[in-house]
Every structure is written in structure tokens, then in C-alpha cells.
Coordinates of C-alpha atoms in Angstrom, one line a residue:
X24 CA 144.4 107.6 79.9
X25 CA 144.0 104.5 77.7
X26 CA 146.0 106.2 74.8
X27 CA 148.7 107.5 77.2
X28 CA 149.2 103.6 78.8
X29 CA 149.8 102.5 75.5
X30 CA 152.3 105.3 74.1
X31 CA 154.4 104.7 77.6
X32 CA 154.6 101.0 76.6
X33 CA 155.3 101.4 72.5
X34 CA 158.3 103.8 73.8
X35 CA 159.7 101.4 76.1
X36 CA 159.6 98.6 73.8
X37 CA 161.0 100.7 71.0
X38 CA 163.6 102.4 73.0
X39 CA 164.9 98.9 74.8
X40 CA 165.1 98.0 70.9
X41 CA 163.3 94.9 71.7
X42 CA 165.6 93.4 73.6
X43 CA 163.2 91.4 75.3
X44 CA 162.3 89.4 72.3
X45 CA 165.2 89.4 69.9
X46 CA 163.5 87.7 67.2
X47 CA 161.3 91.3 66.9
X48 CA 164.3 93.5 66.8
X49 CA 163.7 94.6 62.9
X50 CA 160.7 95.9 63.9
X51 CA 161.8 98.4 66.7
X52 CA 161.5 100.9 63.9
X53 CA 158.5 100.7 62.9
X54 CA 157.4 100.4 67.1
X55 CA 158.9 103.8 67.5
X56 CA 157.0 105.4 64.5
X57 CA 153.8 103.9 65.6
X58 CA 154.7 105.5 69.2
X59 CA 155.2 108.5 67.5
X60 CA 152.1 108.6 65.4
X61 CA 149.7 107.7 68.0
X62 CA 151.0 110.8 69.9
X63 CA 150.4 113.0 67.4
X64 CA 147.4 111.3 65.6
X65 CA 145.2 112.7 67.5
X66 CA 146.3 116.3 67.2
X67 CA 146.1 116.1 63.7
X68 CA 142.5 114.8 63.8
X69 CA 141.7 118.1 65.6
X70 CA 143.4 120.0 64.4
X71 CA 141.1 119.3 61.2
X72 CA 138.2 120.9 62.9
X73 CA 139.3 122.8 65.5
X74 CA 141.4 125.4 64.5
X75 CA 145.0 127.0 64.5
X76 CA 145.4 125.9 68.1
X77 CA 145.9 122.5 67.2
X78 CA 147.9 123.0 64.5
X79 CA 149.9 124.7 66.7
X80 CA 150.4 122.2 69.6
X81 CA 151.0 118.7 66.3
X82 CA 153.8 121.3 65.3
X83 CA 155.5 122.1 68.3
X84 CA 154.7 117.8 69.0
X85 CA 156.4 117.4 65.5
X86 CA 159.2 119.0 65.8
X87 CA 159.9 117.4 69.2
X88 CA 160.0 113.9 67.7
X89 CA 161.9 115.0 64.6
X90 CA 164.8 116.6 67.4
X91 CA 164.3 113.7 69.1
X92 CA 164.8 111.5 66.4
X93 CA 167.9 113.1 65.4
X94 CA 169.2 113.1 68.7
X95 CA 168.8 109.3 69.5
X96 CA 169.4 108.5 65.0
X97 CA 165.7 106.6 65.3
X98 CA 164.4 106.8 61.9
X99 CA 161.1 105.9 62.9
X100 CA 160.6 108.6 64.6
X101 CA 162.7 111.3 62.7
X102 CA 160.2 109.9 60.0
X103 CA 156.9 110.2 62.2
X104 CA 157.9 113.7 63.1
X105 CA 158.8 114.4 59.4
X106 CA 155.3 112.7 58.5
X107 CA 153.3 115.0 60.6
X108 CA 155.6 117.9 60.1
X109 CA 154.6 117.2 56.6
X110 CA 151.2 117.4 57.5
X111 CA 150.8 120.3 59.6
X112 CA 152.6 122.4 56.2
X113 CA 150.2 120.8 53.8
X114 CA 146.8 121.6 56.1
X115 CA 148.0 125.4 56.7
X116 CA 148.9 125.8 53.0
X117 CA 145.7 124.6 52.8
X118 CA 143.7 127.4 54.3
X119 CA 145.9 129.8 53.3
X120 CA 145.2 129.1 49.7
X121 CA 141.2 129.0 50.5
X122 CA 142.1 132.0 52.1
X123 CA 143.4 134.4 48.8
X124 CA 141.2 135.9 46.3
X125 CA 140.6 133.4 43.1
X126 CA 142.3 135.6 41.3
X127 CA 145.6 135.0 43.0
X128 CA 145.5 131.5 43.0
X129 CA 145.5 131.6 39.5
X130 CA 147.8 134.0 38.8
X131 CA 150.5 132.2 41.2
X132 CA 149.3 128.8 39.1
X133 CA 150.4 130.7 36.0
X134 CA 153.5 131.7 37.5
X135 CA 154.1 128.1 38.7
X136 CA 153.5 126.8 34.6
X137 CA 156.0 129.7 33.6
X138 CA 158.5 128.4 35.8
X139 CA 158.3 124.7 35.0
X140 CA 157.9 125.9 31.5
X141 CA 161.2 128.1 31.9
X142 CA 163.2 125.2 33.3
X143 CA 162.2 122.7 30.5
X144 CA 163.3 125.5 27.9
X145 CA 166.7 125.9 29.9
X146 CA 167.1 122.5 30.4
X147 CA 167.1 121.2 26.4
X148 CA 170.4 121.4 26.1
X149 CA 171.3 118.8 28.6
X150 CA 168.3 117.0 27.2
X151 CA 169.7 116.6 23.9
X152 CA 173.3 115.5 24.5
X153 CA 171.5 112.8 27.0
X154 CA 169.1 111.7 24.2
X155 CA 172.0 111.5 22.0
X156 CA 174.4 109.7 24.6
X157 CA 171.6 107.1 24.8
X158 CA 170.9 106.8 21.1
X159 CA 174.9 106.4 20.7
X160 CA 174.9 103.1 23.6
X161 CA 171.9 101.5 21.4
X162 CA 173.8 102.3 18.3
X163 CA 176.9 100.6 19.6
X164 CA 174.6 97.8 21.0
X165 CA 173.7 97.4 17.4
X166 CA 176.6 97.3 15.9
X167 CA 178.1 94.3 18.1
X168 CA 175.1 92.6 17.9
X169 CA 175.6 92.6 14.0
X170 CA 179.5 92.0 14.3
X171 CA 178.8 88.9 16.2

């Protein structure tokens, strides 16, 4: 009930913007995340432990806030709800990767190095004439220095 009392009051403060004490209006952003955040703290704590339900209910709560946040252009909480989103993602990649045989963890690792590997072999090209762009502006650099 505690938690709830205190999430009614850090919305009203950060949706009035602070109104009441303009010397904290910078602030309201940072208000409205921490609104957000101790909303959804808690979900993510169980859903730790607890199981798929939670994670369920932080990501229908996160992307309430981000909607939300788009809706009324508050970046603290389009960026709490981002956050958590964040968060919910990470923690079911997570147990879908301890999930998956070893063997296909690895070979999706290799994939992933192939890839990079790949785009660092396609991308030399543009590497070189950049490298050789910078070498000509120290070159130049040089040369004026010397003139002078």
C-alpha cells in the first residue's frame, strides 16, 4: 500500500512538472522515471525468481510506460519503459540461451565471429580511404606548420 502512496505522489509531482516548486522543474524528468521504475522495480525483482508470469506482467507494464511516454513526449518515462523493456529482453534471452544444447550456443557464437569477421573484411575499403583522408589532414598540418 506503502509503495502504491508513493507512486500516486511521484506521478503527480512529475506530471504537474513541478509547478509547485519551480526551482525543481529540471528535475521533473528524472521524478517521472523514478515513478516509473518503482512501478516496475518490483516486477522485475520477481520476475528473477518467479517465473514467465512476471516477466509477462514488467512487459505488458513496460510497454505501457514507453506508450505512455510517447504519448505525453516524457523522456523519463519513454526511458524507464525502454529501461525495463530492455530488461525483460535481456532476462528471457537469458533462459532461452541456458535453455539450447551447448552445442548450439557455440555454433551460433561462431556464426556471430563470422559475421563480424565478414563485415570487417567488407568494410576495408572504406577503412582505407578514411586512414588515408586522415593521414592526408596530418600531412597538410605538417606542411603549414613547416611553411610558417
Amino acid at each position: 500500500m506503502t509503495r502504491w502512496l508513493i507512486v500516486v505522489v511521484l506521478a503527480f509531482v512529475g506530471i504537474s512538472r513541478l509547478r509547485l516548486i519551480p526551482a525543481l522543474g529540471g528535475f521533473a524528468t528524472y521524478i517521472e522515471a523514478l515513478g516509473a521504475a518503482t512501478i516496475m522495480l518490483p516486477s522485475f525483482a520477481q520476475s528473477i525468481e518467479a517465473g514467465w508470469r512476471y516477466q509477462w506482467i514488467l512487459l505488458i507494464e513496460a510497454i505501457v510506460f514507453l506508450s505512455a511516454g510517447i504519448a505525453m513526449r516524457r523522456r523519463g518515462i519513454l526511458s524507464a519503459g525502454a529501461l525495463f523493456m530492455v530488461l525483460v529482453a535481456g532476462r528471457l534471452l537469458f533462459d532461452a540461451i541456458n535453455a539450447m544444447p551447448n552445442w548450439i550456443v557455440v555454433a551460433l557464437s561462431g556464426f556471430a565471429l563470422l559475421g563480424i569477421g565478414m563485415g570487417i573484411l567488407l568494410a576495408r575499403d572504406q577503412w582505407d580511404r578514411w586512414q588515408h583522408t586522415v593521414r592526408s589532414w596530418w600531412q597538410d598540418e605538417d606542411e603549414a606548420a613547416l611553411v610558417q
